[in-house]
Coordinates of C-alpha atoms in Angstrom, one line a residue:
X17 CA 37.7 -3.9 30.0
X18 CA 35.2 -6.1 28.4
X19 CA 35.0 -6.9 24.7
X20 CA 31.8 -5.2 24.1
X21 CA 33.2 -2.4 25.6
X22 CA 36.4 -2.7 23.7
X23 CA 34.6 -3.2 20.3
X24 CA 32.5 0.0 21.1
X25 CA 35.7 2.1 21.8
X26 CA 38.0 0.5 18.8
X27 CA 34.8 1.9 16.1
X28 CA 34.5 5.4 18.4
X29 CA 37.9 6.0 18.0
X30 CA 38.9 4.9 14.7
X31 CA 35.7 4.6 12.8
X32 CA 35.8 3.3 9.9
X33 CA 35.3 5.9 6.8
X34 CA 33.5 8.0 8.4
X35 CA 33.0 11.2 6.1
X36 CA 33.4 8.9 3.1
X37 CA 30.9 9.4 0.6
X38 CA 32.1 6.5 -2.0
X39 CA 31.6 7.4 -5.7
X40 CA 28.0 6.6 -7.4
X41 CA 26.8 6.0 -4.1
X42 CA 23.1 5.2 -2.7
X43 CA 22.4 6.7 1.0
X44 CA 20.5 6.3 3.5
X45 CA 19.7 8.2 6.5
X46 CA 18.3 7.8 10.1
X47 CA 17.2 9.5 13.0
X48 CA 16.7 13.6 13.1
X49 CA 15.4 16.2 15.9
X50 CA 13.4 13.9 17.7
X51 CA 16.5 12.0 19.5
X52 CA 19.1 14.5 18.6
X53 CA 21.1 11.6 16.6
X54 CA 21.7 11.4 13.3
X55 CA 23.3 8.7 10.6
X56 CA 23.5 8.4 6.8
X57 CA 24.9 5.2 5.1
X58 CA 26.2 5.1 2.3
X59 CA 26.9 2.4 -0.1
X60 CA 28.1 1.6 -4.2
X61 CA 27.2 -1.6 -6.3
X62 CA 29.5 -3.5 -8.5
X63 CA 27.5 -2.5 -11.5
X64 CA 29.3 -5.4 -13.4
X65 CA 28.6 -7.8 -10.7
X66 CA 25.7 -10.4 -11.0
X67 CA 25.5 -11.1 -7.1
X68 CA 25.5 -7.4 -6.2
X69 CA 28.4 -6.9 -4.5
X70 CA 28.8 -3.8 -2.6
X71 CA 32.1 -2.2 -3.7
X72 CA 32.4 0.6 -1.6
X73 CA 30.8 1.8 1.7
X74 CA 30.9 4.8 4.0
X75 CA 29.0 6.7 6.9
X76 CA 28.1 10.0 8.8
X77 CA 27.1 10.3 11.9
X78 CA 26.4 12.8 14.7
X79 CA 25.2 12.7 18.2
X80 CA 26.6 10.3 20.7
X81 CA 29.1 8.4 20.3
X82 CA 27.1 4.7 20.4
X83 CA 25.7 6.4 17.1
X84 CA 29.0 7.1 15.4
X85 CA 30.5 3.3 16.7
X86 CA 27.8 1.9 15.3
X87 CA 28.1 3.6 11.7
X88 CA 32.1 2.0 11.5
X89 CA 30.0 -1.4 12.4
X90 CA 28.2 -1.2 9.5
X91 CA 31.0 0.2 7.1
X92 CA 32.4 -3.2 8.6
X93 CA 29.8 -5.6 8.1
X94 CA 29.2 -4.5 4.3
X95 CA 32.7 -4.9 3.4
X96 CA 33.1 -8.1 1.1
X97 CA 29.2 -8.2 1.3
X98 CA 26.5 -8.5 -1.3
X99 CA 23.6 -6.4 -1.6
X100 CA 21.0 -9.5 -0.6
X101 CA 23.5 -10.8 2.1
X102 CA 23.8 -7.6 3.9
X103 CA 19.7 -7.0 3.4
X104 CA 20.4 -10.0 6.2
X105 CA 21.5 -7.3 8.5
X106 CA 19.9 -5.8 10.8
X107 CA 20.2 -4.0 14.5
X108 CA 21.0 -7.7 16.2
X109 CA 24.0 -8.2 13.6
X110 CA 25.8 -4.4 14.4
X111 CA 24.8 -4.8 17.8
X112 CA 26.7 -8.0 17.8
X113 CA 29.3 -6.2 15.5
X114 CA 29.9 -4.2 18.5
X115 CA 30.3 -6.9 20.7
X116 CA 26.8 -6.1 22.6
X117 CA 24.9 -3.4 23.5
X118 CA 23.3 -2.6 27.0
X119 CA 19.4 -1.6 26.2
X120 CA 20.1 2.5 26.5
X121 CA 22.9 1.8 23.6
X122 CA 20.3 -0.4 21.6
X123 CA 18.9 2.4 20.0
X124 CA 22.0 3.3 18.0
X125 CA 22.3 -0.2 16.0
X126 CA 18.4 0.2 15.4
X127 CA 18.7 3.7 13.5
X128 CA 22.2 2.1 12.2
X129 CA 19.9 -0.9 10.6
X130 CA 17.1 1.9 9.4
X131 CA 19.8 4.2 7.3
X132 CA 22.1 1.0 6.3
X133 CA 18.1 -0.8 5.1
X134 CA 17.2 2.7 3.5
X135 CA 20.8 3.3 1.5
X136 CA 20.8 -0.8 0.4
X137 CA 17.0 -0.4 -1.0
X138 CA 17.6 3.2 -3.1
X139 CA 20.9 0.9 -4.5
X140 CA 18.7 -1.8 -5.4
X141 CA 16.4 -0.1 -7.2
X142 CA 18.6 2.4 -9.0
X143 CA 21.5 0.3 -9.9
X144 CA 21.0 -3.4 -8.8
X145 CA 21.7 -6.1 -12.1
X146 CA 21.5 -9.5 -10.3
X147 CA 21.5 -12.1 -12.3
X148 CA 18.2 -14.3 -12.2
X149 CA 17.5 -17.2 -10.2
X150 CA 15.4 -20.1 -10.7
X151 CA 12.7 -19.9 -7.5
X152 CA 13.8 -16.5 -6.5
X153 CA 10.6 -14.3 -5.5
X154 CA 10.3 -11.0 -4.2
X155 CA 7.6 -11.1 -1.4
X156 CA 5.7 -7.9 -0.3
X157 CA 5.5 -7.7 3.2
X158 CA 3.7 -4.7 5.3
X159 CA 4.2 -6.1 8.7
X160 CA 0.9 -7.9 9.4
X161 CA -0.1 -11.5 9.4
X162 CA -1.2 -12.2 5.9
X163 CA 2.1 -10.9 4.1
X164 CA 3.7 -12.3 6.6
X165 CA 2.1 -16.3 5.8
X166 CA 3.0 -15.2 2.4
X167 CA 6.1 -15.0 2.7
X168 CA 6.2 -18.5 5.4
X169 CA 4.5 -20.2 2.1
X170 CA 7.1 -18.8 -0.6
X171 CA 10.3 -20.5 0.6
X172 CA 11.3 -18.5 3.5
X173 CA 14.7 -18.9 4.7
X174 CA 16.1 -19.8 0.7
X175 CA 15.7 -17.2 -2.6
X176 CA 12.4 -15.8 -1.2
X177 CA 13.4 -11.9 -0.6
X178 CA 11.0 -9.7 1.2
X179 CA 10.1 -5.9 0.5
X180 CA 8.4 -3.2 1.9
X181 CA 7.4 0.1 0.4
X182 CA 7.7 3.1 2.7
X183 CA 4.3 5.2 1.1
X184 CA 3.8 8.0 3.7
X185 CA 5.0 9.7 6.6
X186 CA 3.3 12.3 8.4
X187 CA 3.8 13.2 12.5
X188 CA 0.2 13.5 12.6
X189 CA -0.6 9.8 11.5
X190 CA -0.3 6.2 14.0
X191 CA 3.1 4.5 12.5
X192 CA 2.0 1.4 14.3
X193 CA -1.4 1.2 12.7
X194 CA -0.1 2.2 9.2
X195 CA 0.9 -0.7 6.9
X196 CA 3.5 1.7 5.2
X197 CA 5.2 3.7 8.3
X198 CA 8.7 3.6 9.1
X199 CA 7.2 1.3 11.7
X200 CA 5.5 -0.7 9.4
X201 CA 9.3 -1.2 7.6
X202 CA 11.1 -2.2 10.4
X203 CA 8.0 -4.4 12.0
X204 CA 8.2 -6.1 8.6
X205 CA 12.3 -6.6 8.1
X206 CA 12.1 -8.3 11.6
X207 CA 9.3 -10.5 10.4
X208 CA 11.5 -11.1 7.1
X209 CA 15.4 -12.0 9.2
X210 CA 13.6 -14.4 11.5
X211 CA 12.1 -16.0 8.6
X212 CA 16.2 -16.5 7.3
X213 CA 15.3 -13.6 4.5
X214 CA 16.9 -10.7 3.0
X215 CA 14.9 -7.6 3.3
X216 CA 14.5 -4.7 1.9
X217 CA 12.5 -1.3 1.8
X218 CA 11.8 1.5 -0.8
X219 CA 11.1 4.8 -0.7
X220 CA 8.3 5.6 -2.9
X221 CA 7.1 8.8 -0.6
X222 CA 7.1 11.1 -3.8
X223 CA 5.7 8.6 -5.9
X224 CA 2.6 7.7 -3.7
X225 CA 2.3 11.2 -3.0
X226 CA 1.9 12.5 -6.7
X227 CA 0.2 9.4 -7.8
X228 CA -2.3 8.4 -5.1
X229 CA -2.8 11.0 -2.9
X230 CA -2.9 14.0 -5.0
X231 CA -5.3 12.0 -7.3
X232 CA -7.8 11.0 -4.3
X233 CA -7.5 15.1 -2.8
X234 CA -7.9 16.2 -6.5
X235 CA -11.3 14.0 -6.7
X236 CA -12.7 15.2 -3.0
X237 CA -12.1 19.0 -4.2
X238 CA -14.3 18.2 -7.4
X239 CA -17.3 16.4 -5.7
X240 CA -16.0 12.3 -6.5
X241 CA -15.2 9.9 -4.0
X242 CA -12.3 8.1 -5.2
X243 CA -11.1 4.5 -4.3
X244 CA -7.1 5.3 -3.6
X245 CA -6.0 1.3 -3.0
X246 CA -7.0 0.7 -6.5
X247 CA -4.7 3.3 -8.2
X248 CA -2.1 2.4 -6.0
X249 CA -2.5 -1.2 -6.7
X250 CA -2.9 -0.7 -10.0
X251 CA 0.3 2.1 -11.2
X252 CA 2.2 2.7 -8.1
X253 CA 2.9 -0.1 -5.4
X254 CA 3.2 -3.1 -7.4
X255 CA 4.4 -1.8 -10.5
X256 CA 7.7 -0.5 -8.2
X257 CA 7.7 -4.0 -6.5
X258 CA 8.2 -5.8 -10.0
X259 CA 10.9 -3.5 -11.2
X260 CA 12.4 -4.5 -8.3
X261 CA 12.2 -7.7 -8.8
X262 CA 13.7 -7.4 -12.1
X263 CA 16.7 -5.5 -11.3
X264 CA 16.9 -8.7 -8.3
X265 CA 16.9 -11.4 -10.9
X266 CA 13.7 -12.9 -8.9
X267 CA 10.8 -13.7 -11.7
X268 CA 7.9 -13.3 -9.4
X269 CA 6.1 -11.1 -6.9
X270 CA 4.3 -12.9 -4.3
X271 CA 1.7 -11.0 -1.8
X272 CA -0.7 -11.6 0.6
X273 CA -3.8 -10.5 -1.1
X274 CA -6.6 -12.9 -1.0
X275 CA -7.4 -13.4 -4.4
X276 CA -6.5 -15.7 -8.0
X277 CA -5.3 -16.3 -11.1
X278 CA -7.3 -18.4 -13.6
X279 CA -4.8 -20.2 -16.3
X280 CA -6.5 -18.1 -18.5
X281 CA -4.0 -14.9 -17.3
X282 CA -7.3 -13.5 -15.5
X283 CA -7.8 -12.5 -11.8
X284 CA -9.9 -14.4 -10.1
X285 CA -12.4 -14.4 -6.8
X286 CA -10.6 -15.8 -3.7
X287 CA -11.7 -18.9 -2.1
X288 CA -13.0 -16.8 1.0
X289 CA -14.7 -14.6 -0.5
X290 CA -15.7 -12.2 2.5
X291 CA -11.5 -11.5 2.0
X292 CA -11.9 -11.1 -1.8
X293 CA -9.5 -8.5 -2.9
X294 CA -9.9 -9.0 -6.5
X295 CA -11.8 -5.3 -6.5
X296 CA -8.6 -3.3 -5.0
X297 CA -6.4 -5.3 -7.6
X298 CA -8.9 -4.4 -10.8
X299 CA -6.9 -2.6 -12.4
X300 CA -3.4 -4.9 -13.0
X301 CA -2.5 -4.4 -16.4
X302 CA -2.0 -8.1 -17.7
X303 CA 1.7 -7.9 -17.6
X304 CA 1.7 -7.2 -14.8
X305 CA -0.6 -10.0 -13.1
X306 CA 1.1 -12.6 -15.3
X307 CA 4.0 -11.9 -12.7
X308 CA 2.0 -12.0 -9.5
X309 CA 1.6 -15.0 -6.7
X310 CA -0.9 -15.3 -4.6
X311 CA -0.3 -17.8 -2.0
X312 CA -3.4 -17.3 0.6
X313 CA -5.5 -17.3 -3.0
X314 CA -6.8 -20.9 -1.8
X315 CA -6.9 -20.3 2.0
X316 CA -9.4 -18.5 5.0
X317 CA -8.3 -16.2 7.3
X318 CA -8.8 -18.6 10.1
X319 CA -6.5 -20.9 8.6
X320 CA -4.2 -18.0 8.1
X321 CA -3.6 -17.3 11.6
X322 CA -3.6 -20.5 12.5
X323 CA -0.3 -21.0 10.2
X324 CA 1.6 -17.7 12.2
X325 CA 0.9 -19.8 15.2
X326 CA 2.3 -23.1 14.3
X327 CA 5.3 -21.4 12.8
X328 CA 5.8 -18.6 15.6
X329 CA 4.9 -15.7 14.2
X330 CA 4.6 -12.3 15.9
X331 CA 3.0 -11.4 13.7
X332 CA -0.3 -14.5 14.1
X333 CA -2.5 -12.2 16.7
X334 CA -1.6 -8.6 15.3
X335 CA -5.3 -6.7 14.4
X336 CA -6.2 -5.7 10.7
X337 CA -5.6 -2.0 9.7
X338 CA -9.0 -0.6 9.3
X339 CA -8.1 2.8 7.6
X340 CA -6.3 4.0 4.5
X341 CA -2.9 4.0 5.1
X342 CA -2.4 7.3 4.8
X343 CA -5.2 8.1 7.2
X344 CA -4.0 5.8 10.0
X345 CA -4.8 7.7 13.2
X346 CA -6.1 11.0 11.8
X347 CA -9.9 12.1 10.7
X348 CA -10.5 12.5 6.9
X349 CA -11.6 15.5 7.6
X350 CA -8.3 17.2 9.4
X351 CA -6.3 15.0 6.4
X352 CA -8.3 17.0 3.4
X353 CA -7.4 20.5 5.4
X354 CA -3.9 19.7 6.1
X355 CA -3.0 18.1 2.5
X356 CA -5.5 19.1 0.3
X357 CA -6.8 22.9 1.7
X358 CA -10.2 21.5 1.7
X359 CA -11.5 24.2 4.2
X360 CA -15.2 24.4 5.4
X361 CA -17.8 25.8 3.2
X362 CA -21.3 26.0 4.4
X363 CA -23.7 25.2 2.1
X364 CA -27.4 23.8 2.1
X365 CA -29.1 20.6 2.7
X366 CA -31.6 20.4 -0.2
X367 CA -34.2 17.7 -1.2
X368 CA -35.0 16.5 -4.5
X369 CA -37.4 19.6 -5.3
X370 CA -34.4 21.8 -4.2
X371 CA -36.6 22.8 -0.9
X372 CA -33.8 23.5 2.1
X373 CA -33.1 21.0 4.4
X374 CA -30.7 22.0 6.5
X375 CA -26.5 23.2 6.4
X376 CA -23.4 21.5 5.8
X377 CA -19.8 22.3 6.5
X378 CA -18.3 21.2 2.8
X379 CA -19.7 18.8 0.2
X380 CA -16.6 16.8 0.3
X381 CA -17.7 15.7 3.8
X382 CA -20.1 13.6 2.3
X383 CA -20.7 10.6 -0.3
X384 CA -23.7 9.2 -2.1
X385 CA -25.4 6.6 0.3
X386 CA -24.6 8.4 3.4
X387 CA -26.7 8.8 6.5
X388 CA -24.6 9.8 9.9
X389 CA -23.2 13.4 10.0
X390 CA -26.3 14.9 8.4
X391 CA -27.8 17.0 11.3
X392 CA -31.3 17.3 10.3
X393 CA -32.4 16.0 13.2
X394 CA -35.9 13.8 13.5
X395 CA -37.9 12.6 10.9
X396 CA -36.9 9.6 8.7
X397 CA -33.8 8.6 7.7
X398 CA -32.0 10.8 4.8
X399 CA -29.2 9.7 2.7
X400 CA -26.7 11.7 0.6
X401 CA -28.2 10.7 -2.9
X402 CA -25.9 13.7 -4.5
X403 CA -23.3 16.2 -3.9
X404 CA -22.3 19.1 -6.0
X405 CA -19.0 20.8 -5.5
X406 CA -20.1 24.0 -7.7
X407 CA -23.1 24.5 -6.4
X408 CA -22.2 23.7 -3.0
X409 CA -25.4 21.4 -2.3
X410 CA -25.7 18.2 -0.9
X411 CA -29.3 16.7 -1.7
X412 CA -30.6 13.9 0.2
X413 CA -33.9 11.8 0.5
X414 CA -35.2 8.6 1.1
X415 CA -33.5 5.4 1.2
X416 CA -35.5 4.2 -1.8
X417 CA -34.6 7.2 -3.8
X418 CA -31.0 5.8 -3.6
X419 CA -32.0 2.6 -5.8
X420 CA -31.3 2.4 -9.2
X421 CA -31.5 -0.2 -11.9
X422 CA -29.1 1.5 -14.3
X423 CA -25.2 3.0 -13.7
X424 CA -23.2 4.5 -16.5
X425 CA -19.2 4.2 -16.6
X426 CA -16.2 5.7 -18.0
X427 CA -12.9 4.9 -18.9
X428 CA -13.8 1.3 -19.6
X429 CA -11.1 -1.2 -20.0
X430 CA -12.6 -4.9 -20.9
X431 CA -10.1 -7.7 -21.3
X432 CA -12.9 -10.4 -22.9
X433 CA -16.1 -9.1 -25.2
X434 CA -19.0 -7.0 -23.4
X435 CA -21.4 -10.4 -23.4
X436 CA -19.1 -12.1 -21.0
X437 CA -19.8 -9.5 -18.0
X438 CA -22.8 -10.9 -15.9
X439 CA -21.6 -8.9 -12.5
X440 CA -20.5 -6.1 -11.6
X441 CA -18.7 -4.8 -7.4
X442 CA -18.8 -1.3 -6.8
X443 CA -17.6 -1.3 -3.4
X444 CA -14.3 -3.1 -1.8
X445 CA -16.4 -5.1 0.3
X446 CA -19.7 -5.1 -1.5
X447 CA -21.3 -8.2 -3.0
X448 CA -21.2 -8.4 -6.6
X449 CA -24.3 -7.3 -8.3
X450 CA -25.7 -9.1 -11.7
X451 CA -25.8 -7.0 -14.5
X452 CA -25.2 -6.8 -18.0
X453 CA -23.7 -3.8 -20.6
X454 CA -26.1 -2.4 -22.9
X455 CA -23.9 -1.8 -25.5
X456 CA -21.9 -4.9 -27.3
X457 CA -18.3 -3.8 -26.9
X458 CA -15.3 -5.5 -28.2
X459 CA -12.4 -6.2 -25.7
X460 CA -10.0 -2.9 -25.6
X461 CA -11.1 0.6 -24.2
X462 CA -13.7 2.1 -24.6
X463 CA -14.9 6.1 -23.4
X464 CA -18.3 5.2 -21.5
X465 CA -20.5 2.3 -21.5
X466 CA -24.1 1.7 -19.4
X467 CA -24.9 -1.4 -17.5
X468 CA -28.4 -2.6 -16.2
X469 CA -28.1 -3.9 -13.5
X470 CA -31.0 -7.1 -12.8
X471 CA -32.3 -5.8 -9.6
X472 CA -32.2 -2.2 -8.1
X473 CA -29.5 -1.6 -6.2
X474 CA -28.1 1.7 -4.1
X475 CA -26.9 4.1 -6.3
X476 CA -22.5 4.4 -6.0
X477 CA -20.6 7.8 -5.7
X478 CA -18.6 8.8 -9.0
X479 CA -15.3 7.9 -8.8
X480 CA -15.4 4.5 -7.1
X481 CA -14.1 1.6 -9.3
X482 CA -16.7 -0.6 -11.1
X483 CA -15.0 -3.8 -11.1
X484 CA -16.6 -6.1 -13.7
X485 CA -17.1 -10.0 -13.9
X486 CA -17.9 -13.2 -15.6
X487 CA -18.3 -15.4 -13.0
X488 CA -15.6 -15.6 -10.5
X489 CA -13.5 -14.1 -13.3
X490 CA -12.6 -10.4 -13.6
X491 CA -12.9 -9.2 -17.0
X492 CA -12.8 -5.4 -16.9
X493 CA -12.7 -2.2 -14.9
X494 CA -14.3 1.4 -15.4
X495 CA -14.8 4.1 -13.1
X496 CA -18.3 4.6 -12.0
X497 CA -20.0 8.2 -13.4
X498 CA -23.8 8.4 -12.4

């Protein structure tokens, strides 16, 4: 009999603490209907231990019996481990565990790897206390090209640890287009281990869930057209990804968003400005920021790829995600009926003078600026210049009647004095637009503020972020009204 064969049968028939749930423990679970297996790790911390080290470990497992043998592997391979040694491990490690695995078996050590990551991630957010270490960063990685130079450019292969949040899951959705999948998790820990780094992947389903989503349905339902990256930036993804960081003893948080920091604490245009992220990351609360690294900060895409080639990455021809993540692969439309009950409402098509134009399905179909999807047929061009959810109107006109010299803002937040702002972005990928606030407002928050803008420009559909600068300097946020 051969040894892989042998190692498989030795963990089938005595697997290792199997049934065992250990006390305090963090689990983690894989697979489900779909292939009819199913595993769940679980693992305790030291809680007195500044490594990390994993005191206790157990598993469950049902379905066939590659699945069970490769729930004792792991049980094995975490024994005497560390939290950030075993986020080393993955499906080659149990595969090897089990002295080999012929492809049909492969599958077992890969949902091993996915409930062992999942179980080793809820532990290090709930309980991990590792000590800090001089260069140690946490690195955000989604599984695409610019994350993963980040992490080439933050010391991969020494204290540089990669993570990856796990935002949505819906069977509806493309997993391989999403940057926040399960696919999207394990395309990123493979990126991570053949860099040399530990990885590891959060849960924060609920969290992105109540705090994103629900916001960005809430807003459709009442006629706004909310920018969902920006809250997400700004009080869910990253602020999970620096408590991390915290509980792993690593200082920083290093992503690959193109944009920087000025030594002033203030965010900062990117060199490449057609990759300028500095709107979608607005709304950082200084603390925050003062943590962040932004290693492509300095660089152009071009150059980007260009480093995933030289060093190998699979990661160097891999296509941009285009949608939000949670929309990867489904219509905005079906998503707003499925999550939010946003059902069709027909309503009218009015112009200025209130004259009727037409009929639409629902006003949250639309957004100010719009053209496509009206269905008025011939004639000039119409854009959305309006919507109104309790009416059920949308109004439209002329593209000139979208221009506007003037925009008024709410919840203001200014981190230097009104005079400073000479710009203001209303769009992710819009060009900034000079300006100037009427009022002279200290630094702090403020309830609603006016700018004039120095040329007419499109008018913006409430609820987008006004992101505001001096400069190449961002120096405030507010959310745009009228």
């Amino acid at each position: 009999m051969s040894t892989a064969a042998t190692s498989l049968s030795d963990h089938l028939l005595r697997p290792l603490a199997r049934g065992h749930s250990p006390a305090h423990a963090s689990t983690g679970a894989a697979g489900g209907a779909v292939c009819g297996d199913l595993i769940r790790i679980s693992i305790s911390l030291d809680p007195g231990s500044p490594a990390g080290e994993i005191s206790d470990a157990g598993f469950d497992a049902r379905g066939c019996g590659a699945v069970i043998a490769a729930g004792s592997a792991v049980v094995g391979l975490l024994r005497d481990a560390t939290l950030l040694a075993a986020a080393r491990l993955g499906a080659d490690e149990i595969a090897q565990e089990l002295g080999g695995l012929s492809v049909a078996k492969r599958h077992a050590a890969e949902l091993a790897a996915d409930a062992m990551h999942r179980a080793l991630g809820s532990a290090a957010r709930e309980r991990a206390a590792l000590a800090p270490v001089d260069g140690r960063a946490l690195v955000a990685m989604s599984g695409g090209v610019d994350s993963a130079v980040a992490a080439l450019l933050s010391g991969a292969g020494g204290e540089a640890v990669g993570v990856t949040l796990e935002l949505w899951s819906d069977p509806q959705n493309d997993g391989e287009a999403s940057c926040c999948s399960a696919q999207a998790v394990r395309r990123a820990r493979e990126q991570a281990h053949a860099l040399g780094m530990a990885h590891l992947s959060i849960d924060l389903r609920a969290e992105f869930r109540a705090g994103v989503v629900d916001h960005w349905l809430a807003g459709h339902a009442a006629g706004l057209t909310p920018n969902p990256c920006v809250r997400c930036n700004g009080s869910v993804r990253l602020d999970a990804m620096l408590a991390l960081g915290g509980r792993l003893g690593a200082r920083t948080l290093a992503t690959g968003h193109y944009a920087r920091v000025d030594p002033g604490g203030l965010l900062r245009v990117a060199a490449d400005e057609r990759k300028d992220q500095s709107y979608v990351l607005a709304a950082l609360a200084p603390a925050s920021l003062a943590r962040l690294r932004f290693p492509l900060g300095e660089l152009h895409k071009p150059g980007v790829r260009e480093l995933a080639r030289k060093a190998g990455l699979a990661a160097a021809g891999r296509p941009e995600s285009q949608d939000l993540c949670f929309l990867a692969g489904t219509g905005q439309e079906s998503f707003l009926a499925r999550h939010g009950r946003l059902r069709t409402r027909p309503g009218a098509i009015i112009d200025r003078d209130g004259m009727v134009l037409g009929e639409h399905r629902e006003t949250h179909l639309f957004t100010v600026g719009q053209r496509r999807g009206l269905g008025l047929g011939g004639g000039a061009p119409k854009y959305v210049l309006s919507t109104d959810a309790l009416a059920n109107t949308v109004t439209v006109g002329a593209r000139d009647e979208l221009l506007a010299d003037r925009m008024t803002v709410r919840d203001v937040t200014l981190h230097r004095p009104a005079t400073s702002v000479d710009a203001v972005r209303v769009r992710a990928h819009g060009r900034r637009l000079c300006c100037r606030l009427a009022q002279d407002l200290r630094a702090g928050r403020h309830a609603r503020a006016r700018l004039t803008l120095e040329q007419p420009a499109e008018r913006t559909a409430p609820g987008q972020l006004a992101c505001l600068y001096s400069g190449e300097l961002v120096v405030g946020h507010a959310t745009v009204s009228a």
